[in-house]
């Protein structure tokens, strides 16, 4: 969580992202779904643009395509909630092209295809954030990965 918070703080302060924080955030989001869900939940109504910018900047710094998947997927959710449906679909297409089995990408695909309102998805995301934080505190040493543990 610290690396993610560092990136968000750097974005808010208009500073360069510390490379160690980028590397640690990538490891966190690619190896533990709790960290991806934490990143997703940090986007409150007043900072969706900040979280969108963080996701884009991290994606642009990565060479490994698989490392981009959680960031593209979160980016899709942020764009969708902002009402930028075409950008959301583009980010989702990149995620699914890289990993067609990524669970959150598959969920977002169904949400978008069903025509859910972006604000409704945002309400669900915000509601789950406190549970994610609580789960991370209880299970700090237990990574939760795609396909279970």
mmCIF file of C-alpha atoms in Angstrom:
data_model
loop_
_atom_site.group_PDB
_atom_site.id
_atom_site.type_symbol
_atom_site.label_atom_id
_atom_site.label_comp_id
_atom_site.label_asym_id
_atom_site.label_seq_id
_atom_site.Cartn_x
_atom_site.Cartn_y
_atom_site.Cartn_z
ATOM 1 C CA UNK A 1 0.000 0.000 0.000
ATOM 2 C CA UNK A 2 2.860 2.366 0.770
ATOM 3 C CA UNK A 3 4.149 2.327 -2.814
ATOM 4 C CA UNK A 4 0.675 3.058 -4.159
ATOM 5 C CA UNK A 5 0.204 5.898 -1.680
ATOM 6 C CA UNK A 6 3.624 7.281 -2.671
ATOM 7 C CA UNK A 7 2.625 7.385 -6.348
ATOM 8 C CA UNK A 8 -0.658 9.125 -5.572
ATOM 9 C CA UNK A 9 1.135 11.653 -3.361
ATOM 10 C CA UNK A 10 3.696 12.323 -6.092
ATOM 11 C CA UNK A 11 0.892 12.911 -8.589
ATOM 12 C CA UNK A 12 -0.933 15.258 -6.228
ATOM 13 C CA UNK A 13 2.309 17.159 -5.572
ATOM 14 C CA UNK A 14 3.140 17.246 -9.319
ATOM 15 C CA UNK A 15 6.419 15.435 -8.632
ATOM 16 C CA UNK A 16 8.276 12.740 -10.559
ATOM 17 C CA UNK A 17 7.357 9.239 -9.464
ATOM 18 C CA UNK A 18 10.105 7.566 -7.420
ATOM 19 C CA UNK A 19 11.230 4.569 -9.482
ATOM 20 C CA UNK A 20 11.343 2.359 -6.408
ATOM 21 C CA UNK A 21 7.691 3.183 -5.698
ATOM 22 C CA UNK A 22 6.760 2.391 -9.315
ATOM 23 C CA UNK A 23 8.583 -0.946 -9.124
ATOM 24 C CA UNK A 24 7.029 -1.813 -5.764
ATOM 25 C CA UNK A 25 3.533 -0.824 -6.920
ATOM 26 C CA UNK A 26 3.893 -3.008 -10.006
ATOM 27 C CA UNK A 27 4.932 -5.983 -7.895
ATOM 28 C CA UNK A 28 2.099 -5.293 -5.463
ATOM 29 C CA UNK A 29 -0.616 -5.011 -8.109
ATOM 30 C CA UNK A 30 0.584 -7.955 -10.182
ATOM 31 C CA UNK A 31 1.054 -10.370 -7.284
ATOM 32 C CA UNK A 32 -1.783 -9.514 -4.894
ATOM 33 C CA UNK A 33 -5.362 -8.679 -5.868
ATOM 34 C CA UNK A 34 -5.845 -6.896 -2.554
ATOM 35 C CA UNK A 35 -3.346 -4.257 -3.672
ATOM 36 C CA UNK A 36 -5.027 -3.894 -7.065
ATOM 37 C CA UNK A 37 -8.378 -3.485 -5.319
ATOM 38 C CA UNK A 38 -6.827 -0.961 -2.931
ATOM 39 C CA UNK A 39 -5.555 1.061 -5.929
ATOM 40 C CA UNK A 40 -8.977 0.814 -7.550
ATOM 41 C CA UNK A 41 -10.724 1.965 -4.381
ATOM 42 C CA UNK A 42 -8.525 5.018 -3.831
ATOM 43 C CA UNK A 43 -10.388 6.810 -6.612
ATOM 44 C CA UNK A 44 -12.909 8.858 -4.700
ATOM 45 C CA UNK A 45 -15.162 11.290 -6.552
ATOM 46 C CA UNK A 46 -12.733 14.173 -6.097
ATOM 47 C CA UNK A 47 -9.672 12.354 -7.414
ATOM 48 C CA UNK A 48 -10.687 10.069 -10.273
ATOM 49 C CA UNK A 49 -8.575 12.223 -12.580
ATOM 50 C CA UNK A 50 -5.573 11.811 -10.268
ATOM 51 C CA UNK A 51 -5.934 8.028 -10.225
ATOM 52 C CA UNK A 52 -6.398 7.995 -14.005
ATOM 53 C CA UNK A 53 -3.173 9.954 -14.382
ATOM 54 C CA UNK A 54 -1.290 7.607 -12.034
ATOM 55 C CA UNK A 55 -2.449 4.560 -14.008
ATOM 56 C CA UNK A 56 -1.482 6.112 -17.362
ATOM 57 C CA UNK A 57 1.933 7.250 -16.139
ATOM 58 C CA UNK A 58 2.754 3.845 -14.667
ATOM 59 C CA UNK A 59 1.612 2.045 -17.837
ATOM 60 C CA UNK A 60 3.844 4.325 -19.900
ATOM 61 C CA UNK A 61 6.871 3.390 -17.765
ATOM 62 C CA UNK A 62 6.432 -0.372 -18.085
ATOM 63 C CA UNK A 63 8.036 -2.645 -20.670
ATOM 64 C CA UNK A 64 6.466 -5.926 -19.557
ATOM 65 C CA UNK A 65 2.977 -6.153 -21.064
ATOM 66 C CA UNK A 66 1.659 -8.474 -18.327
ATOM 67 C CA UNK A 67 2.589 -5.903 -15.684
ATOM 68 C CA UNK A 68 0.267 -3.409 -17.413
ATOM 69 C CA UNK A 69 -2.886 -5.513 -17.076
ATOM 70 C CA UNK A 70 -3.987 -4.455 -13.567
ATOM 71 C CA UNK A 71 -3.267 -0.818 -14.405
ATOM 72 C CA UNK A 72 -5.173 -0.953 -17.714
ATOM 73 C CA UNK A 73 -8.057 -2.637 -15.923
ATOM 74 C CA UNK A 74 -8.196 -0.009 -13.183
ATOM 75 C CA UNK A 75 -7.851 2.687 -15.839
ATOM 76 C CA UNK A 76 -10.880 1.220 -17.598
ATOM 77 C CA UNK A 77 -12.897 1.455 -14.382
ATOM 78 C CA UNK A 78 -11.812 5.048 -13.755
ATOM 79 C CA UNK A 79 -12.659 6.129 -17.315
ATOM 80 C CA UNK A 80 -15.987 4.313 -17.176
ATOM 81 C CA UNK A 81 -16.946 6.027 -13.963
ATOM 82 C CA UNK A 82 -15.961 9.402 -15.480
ATOM 83 C CA UNK A 83 -18.271 8.698 -18.407
ATOM 84 C CA UNK A 84 -15.404 8.369 -20.901
ATOM 85 C CA UNK A 85 -16.842 5.161 -22.333
ATOM 86 C CA UNK A 86 -14.648 4.977 -25.453
ATOM 87 C CA UNK A 87 -11.467 5.438 -23.395
ATOM 88 C CA UNK A 88 -12.736 2.810 -20.949
ATOM 89 C CA UNK A 89 -13.338 0.347 -23.774
ATOM 90 C CA UNK A 90 -9.898 1.053 -25.235
ATOM 91 C CA UNK A 91 -8.140 0.452 -21.895
ATOM 92 C CA UNK A 92 -10.183 -2.715 -21.401
ATOM 93 C CA UNK A 93 -9.318 -3.943 -24.902
ATOM 94 C CA UNK A 94 -5.597 -3.550 -24.114
ATOM 95 C CA UNK A 95 -6.002 -5.479 -20.847
ATOM 96 C CA UNK A 96 -7.964 -8.297 -22.475
ATOM 97 C CA UNK A 97 -5.582 -8.484 -25.437
ATOM 98 C CA UNK A 98 -2.706 -9.071 -23.013
ATOM 99 C CA UNK A 99 -4.612 -11.408 -20.663
ATOM 100 C CA UNK A 100 -8.080 -12.490 -21.755
ATOM 101 C CA UNK A 101 -8.590 -14.393 -18.486
ATOM 102 C CA UNK A 102 -7.938 -11.504 -16.074
ATOM 103 C CA UNK A 103 -10.951 -11.646 -13.740
ATOM 104 C CA UNK A 104 -11.516 -7.916 -13.188
ATOM 105 C CA UNK A 105 -11.215 -7.235 -16.922
ATOM 106 C CA UNK A 106 -13.820 -9.920 -17.606
ATOM 107 C CA UNK A 107 -16.105 -8.380 -14.955
ATOM 108 C CA UNK A 108 -15.693 -4.890 -16.433
ATOM 109 C CA UNK A 109 -16.452 -6.260 -19.883
ATOM 110 C CA UNK A 110 -19.749 -7.658 -18.584
ATOM 111 C CA UNK A 111 -20.535 -4.407 -16.726
ATOM 112 C CA UNK A 112 -19.950 -2.299 -19.837
ATOM 113 C CA UNK A 113 -21.828 -4.703 -22.132
ATOM 114 C CA UNK A 114 -24.787 -4.704 -19.728
ATOM 115 C CA UNK A 115 -24.878 -0.913 -19.902
ATOM 116 C CA UNK A 116 -24.458 -0.276 -16.201
ATOM 117 C CA UNK A 117 -24.185 3.380 -15.335
ATOM 118 C CA UNK A 118 -20.584 4.320 -14.532
ATOM 119 C CA UNK A 119 -21.718 6.005 -11.327
ATOM 120 C CA UNK A 120 -23.326 2.751 -10.200
ATOM 121 C CA UNK A 121 -20.041 0.904 -10.666
ATOM 122 C CA UNK A 122 -18.318 3.726 -8.771
ATOM 123 C CA UNK A 123 -20.734 3.364 -5.858
ATOM 124 C CA UNK A 124 -19.989 -0.374 -5.686
ATOM 125 C CA UNK A 125 -16.231 0.267 -5.864
ATOM 126 C CA UNK A 126 -16.356 2.828 -3.057
ATOM 127 C CA UNK A 127 -18.528 0.576 -0.916
ATOM 128 C CA UNK A 128 -16.021 -2.261 -1.217
ATOM 129 C CA UNK A 129 -12.937 -0.135 -0.473
ATOM 130 C CA UNK A 130 -13.302 -0.209 3.328
ATOM 131 C CA UNK A 131 -13.684 -3.995 3.167
ATOM 132 C CA UNK A 132 -10.536 -4.226 1.036
ATOM 133 C CA UNK A 133 -8.558 -2.162 3.555
ATOM 134 C CA UNK A 134 -9.904 -4.251 6.434
ATOM 135 C CA UNK A 135 -9.029 -7.472 4.596
ATOM 136 C CA UNK A 136 -5.523 -6.228 3.892
ATOM 137 C CA UNK A 137 -4.993 -5.449 7.559
ATOM 138 C CA UNK A 138 -6.177 -8.912 8.585
ATOM 139 C CA UNK A 139 -4.352 -10.778 5.814
ATOM 140 C CA UNK A 140 -1.292 -8.624 5.290
ATOM 141 C CA UNK A 141 0.997 -11.615 4.794
ATOM 142 C CA UNK A 142 -1.368 -13.627 2.591
ATOM 143 C CA UNK A 143 -1.300 -12.604 -1.059
ATOM 144 C CA UNK A 144 -4.531 -13.170 -2.947
ATOM 145 C CA UNK A 145 -3.859 -14.020 -6.577
ATOM 146 C CA UNK A 146 -5.820 -14.739 -9.758
ATOM 147 C CA UNK A 147 -7.283 -18.202 -9.429
ATOM 148 C CA UNK A 148 -7.087 -18.212 -5.633
ATOM 149 C CA UNK A 149 -4.260 -19.288 -3.345
#
